[in-house]
PDB file of C-alpha atoms in Angstrom:
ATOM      1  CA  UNK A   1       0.000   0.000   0.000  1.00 55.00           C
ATOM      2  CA  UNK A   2       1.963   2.893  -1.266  1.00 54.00           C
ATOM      3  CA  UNK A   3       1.027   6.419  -0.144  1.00 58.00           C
ATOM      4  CA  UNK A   4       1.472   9.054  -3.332  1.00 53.00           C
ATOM      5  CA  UNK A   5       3.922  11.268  -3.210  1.00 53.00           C
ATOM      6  CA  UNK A   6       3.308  14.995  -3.989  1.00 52.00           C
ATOM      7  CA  UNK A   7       7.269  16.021  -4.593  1.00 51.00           C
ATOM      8  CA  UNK A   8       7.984  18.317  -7.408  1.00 51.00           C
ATOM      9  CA  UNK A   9       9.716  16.542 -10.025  1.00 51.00           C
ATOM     10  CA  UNK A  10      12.086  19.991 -10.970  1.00 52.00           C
ATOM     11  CA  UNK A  11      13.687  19.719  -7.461  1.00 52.00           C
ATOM     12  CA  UNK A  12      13.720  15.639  -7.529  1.00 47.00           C
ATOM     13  CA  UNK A  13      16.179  15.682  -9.967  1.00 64.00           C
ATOM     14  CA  UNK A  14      18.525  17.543  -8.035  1.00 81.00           C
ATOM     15  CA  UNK A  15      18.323  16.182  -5.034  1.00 86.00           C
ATOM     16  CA  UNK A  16      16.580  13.691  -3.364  1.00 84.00           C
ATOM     17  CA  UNK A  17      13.006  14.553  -1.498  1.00 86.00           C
ATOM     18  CA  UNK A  18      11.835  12.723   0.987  1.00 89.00           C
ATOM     19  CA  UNK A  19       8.409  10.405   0.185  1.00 88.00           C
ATOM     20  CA  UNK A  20       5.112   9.218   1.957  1.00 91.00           C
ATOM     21  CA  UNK A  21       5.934   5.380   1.404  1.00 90.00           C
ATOM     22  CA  UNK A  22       3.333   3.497   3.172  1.00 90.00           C
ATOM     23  CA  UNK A  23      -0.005   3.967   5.569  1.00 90.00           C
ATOM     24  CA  UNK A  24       0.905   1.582   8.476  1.00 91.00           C
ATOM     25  CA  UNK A  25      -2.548   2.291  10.093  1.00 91.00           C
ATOM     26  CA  UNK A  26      -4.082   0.990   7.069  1.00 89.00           C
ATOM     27  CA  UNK A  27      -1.967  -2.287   6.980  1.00 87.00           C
ATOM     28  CA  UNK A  28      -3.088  -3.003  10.397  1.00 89.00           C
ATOM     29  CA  UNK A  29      -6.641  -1.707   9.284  1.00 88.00           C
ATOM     30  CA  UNK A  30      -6.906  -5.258   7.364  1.00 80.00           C
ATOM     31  CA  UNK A  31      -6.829  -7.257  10.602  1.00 73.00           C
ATOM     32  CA  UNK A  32      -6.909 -11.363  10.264  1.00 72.00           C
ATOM     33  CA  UNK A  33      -8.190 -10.394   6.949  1.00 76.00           C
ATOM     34  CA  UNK A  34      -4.492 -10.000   5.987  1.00 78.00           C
ATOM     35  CA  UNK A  35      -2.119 -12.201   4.143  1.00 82.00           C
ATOM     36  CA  UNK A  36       0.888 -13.793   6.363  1.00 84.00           C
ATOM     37  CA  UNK A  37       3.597 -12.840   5.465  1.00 88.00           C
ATOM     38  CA  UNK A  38       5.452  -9.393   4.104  1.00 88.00           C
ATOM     39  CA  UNK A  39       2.724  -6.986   3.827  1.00 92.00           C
ATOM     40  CA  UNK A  40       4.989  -4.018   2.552  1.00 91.00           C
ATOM     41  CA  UNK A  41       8.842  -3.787   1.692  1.00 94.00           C
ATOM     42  CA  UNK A  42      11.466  -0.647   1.165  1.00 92.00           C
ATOM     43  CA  UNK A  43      12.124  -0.838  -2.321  1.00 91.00           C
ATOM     44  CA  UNK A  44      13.116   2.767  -3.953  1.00 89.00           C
ATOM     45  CA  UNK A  45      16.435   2.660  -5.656  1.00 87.00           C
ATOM     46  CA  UNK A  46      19.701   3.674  -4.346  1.00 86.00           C
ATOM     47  CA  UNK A  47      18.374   3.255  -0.066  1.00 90.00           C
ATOM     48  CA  UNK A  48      20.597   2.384   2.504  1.00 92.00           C
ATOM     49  CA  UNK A  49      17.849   0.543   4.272  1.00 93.00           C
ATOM     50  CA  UNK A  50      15.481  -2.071   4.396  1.00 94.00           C
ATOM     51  CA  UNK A  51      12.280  -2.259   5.631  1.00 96.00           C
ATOM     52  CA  UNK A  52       9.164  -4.395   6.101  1.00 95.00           C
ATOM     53  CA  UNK A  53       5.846  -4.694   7.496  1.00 96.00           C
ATOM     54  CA  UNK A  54       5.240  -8.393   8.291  1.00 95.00           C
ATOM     55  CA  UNK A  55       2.112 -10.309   9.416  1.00 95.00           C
ATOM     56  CA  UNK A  56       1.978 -13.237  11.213  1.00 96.00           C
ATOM     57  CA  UNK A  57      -1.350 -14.967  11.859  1.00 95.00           C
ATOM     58  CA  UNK A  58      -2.285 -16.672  15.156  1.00 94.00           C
ATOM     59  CA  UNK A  59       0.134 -19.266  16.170  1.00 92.00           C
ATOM     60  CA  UNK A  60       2.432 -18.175  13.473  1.00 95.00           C
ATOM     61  CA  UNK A  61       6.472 -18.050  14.023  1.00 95.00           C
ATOM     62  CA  UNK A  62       9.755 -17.207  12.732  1.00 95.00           C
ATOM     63  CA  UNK A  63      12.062 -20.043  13.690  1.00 95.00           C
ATOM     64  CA  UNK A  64      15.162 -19.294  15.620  1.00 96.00           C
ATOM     65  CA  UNK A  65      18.054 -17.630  14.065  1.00 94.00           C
ATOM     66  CA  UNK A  66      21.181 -15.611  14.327  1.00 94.00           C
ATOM     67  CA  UNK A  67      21.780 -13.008  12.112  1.00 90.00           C
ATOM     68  CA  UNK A  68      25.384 -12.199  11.985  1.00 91.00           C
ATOM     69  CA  UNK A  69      25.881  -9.083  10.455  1.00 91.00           C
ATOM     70  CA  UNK A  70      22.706  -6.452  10.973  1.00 93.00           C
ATOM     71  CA  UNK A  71      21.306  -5.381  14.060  1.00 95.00           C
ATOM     72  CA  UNK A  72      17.493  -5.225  13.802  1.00 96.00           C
ATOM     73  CA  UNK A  73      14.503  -2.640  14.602  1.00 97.00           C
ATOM     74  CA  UNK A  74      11.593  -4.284  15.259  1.00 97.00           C
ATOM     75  CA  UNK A  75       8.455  -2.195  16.012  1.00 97.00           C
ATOM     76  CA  UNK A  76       5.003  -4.007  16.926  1.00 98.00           C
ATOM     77  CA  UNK A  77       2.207  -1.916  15.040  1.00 97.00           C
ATOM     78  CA  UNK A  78      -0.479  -4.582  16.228  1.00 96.00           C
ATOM     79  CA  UNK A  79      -1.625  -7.552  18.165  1.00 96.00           C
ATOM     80  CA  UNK A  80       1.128  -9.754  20.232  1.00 97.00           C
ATOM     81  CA  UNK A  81       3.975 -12.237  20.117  1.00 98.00           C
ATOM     82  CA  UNK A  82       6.809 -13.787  22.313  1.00 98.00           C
ATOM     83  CA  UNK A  83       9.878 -12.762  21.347  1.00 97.00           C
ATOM     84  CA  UNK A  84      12.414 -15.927  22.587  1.00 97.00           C
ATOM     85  CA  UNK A  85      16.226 -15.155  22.757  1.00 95.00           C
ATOM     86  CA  UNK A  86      18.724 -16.489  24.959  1.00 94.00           C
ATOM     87  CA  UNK A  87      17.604 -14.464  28.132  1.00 95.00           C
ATOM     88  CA  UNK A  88      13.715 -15.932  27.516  1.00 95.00           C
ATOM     89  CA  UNK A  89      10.670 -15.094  26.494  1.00 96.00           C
ATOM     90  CA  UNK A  90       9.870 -11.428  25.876  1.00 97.00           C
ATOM     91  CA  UNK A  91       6.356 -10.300  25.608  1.00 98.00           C
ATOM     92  CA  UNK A  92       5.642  -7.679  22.981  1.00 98.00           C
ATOM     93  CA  UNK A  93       2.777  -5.858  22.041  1.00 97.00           C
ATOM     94  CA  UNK A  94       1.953  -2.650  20.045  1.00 96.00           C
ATOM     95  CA  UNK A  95       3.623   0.271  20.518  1.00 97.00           C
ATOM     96  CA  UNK A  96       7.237  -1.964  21.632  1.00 97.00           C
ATOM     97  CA  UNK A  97      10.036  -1.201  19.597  1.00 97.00           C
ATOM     98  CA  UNK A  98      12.540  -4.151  19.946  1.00 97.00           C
ATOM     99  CA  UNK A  99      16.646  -4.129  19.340  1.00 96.00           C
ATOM    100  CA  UNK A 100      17.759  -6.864  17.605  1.00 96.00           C
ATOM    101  CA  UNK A 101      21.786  -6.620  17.846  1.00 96.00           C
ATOM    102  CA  UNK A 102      23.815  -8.862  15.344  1.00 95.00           C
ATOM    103  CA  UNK A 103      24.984 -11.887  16.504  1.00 94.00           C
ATOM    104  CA  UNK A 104      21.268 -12.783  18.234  1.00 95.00           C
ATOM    105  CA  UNK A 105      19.899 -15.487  18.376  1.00 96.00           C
ATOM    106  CA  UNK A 106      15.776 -14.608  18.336  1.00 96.00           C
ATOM    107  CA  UNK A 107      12.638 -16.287  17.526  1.00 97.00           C
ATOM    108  CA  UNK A 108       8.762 -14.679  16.940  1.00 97.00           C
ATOM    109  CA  UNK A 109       5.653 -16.208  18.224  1.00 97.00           C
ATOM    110  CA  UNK A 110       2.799 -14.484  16.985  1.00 97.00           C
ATOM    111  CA  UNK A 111      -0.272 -14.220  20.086  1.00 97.00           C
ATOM    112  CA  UNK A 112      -3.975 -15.713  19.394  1.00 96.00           C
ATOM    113  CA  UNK A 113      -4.712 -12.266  17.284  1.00 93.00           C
ATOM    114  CA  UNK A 114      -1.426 -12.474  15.355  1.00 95.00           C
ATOM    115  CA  UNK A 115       1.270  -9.567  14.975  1.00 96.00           C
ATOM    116  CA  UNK A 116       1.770  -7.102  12.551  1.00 96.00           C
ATOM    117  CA  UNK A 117       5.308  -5.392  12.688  1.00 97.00           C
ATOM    118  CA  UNK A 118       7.658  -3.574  10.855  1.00 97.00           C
ATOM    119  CA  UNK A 119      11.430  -3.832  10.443  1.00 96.00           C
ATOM    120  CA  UNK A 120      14.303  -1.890   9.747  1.00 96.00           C
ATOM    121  CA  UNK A 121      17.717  -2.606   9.227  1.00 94.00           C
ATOM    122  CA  UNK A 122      20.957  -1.517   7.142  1.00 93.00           C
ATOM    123  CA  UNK A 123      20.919  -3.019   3.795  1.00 92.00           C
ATOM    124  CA  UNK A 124      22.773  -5.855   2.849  1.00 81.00           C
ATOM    125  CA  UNK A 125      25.124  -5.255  -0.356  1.00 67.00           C
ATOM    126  CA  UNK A 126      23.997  -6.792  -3.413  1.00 62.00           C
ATOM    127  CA  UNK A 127      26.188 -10.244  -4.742  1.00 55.00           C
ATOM    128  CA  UNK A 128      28.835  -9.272  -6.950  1.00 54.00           C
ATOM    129  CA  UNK A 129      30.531 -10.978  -9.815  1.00 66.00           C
ATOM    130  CA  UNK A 130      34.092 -11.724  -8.683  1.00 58.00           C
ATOM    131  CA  UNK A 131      36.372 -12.835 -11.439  1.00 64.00           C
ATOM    132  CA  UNK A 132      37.199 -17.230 -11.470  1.00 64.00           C
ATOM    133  CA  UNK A 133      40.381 -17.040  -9.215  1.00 60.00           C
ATOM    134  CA  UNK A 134      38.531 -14.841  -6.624  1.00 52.00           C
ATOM    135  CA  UNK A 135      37.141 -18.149  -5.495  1.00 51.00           C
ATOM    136  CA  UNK A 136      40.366 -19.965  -5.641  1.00 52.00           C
ATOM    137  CA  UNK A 137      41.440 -17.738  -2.765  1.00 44.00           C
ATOM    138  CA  UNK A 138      38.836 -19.197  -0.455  1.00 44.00           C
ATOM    139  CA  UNK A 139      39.626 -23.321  -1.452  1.00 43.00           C
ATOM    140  CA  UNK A 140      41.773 -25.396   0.795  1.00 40.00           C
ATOM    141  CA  UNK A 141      44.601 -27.160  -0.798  1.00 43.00           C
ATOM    142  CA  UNK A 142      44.105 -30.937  -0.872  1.00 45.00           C
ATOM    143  CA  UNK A 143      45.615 -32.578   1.794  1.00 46.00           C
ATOM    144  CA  UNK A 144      46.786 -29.361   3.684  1.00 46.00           C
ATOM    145  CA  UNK A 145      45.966 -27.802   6.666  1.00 48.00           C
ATOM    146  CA  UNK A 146      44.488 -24.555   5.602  1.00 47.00           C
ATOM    147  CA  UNK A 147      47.291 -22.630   7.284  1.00 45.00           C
TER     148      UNK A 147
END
């Protein structure tokens, strides 16, 4: 769901404008009615971000998982969950805004409503074509130690 953008298009192409992406209340508006799932994602060219609004119906769950590299905003915009990490069970419900550092290891249970939240984190660099020997680099010789 994409909010429209009133920028002038002289000035945009100077400089970047900031933009109305998205009408979180009217995510959350569609209830159970909702798919599970992302319901929204970042996707404008040239960001230095990610973002998404996910929905998880009753009972639903992200399996535990580390992420190693990007710490993690999570903000509850409806209903419940568990979040589990090493220290236990954390309740959250709308209105929380979570930290997810790297290196955690963190679970979602969604609550008998479901959850609706939104993420944010620094985004992850695109794959890049490395020439053939690039890959030799990271191959063990054959019957050595790696050292």
């Amino acid at each position: 769901m994409a909010v429209e953008d009133s920028g002038s298009s002289g000035t945009a192409a100077r400089s970047p404008l900031p933009r109305l992406l998205a009408d979180t209340a009217q995510l959350v508006s569609l209830g159970g009615d909702a798919p599970a799932g992302a319901l929204w994602k970042l996707a404008e060219p040239g960001r230095q971000l990610d973002a998404n609004v996910v929905r998880l119906p009753a009972g639903g769950r992200v399996d535990p998982h580390t992420e190693p590299d990007l710490d993690v905003l999570l903000l509850v915009l409806d209903g419940e969950a568990r979040l589990d990490s090493a220290d236990g069970g954390h309740p959250l419900r709308a209105g929380v805004l979570t930290w997810l550092p790297h290196g955690s290891t963190r679970a979602v249970l969604a609550g008998p409503d479901g959850v609706t939240y939104l993420t944010v984190h620094r985004r992850r660099p695109g794959m890049r074509i490395q020439p053939p020997e690039a890959a030799d680099r990271l191959r063990r010789p054959l019957g050595g130690d790696g050292a």
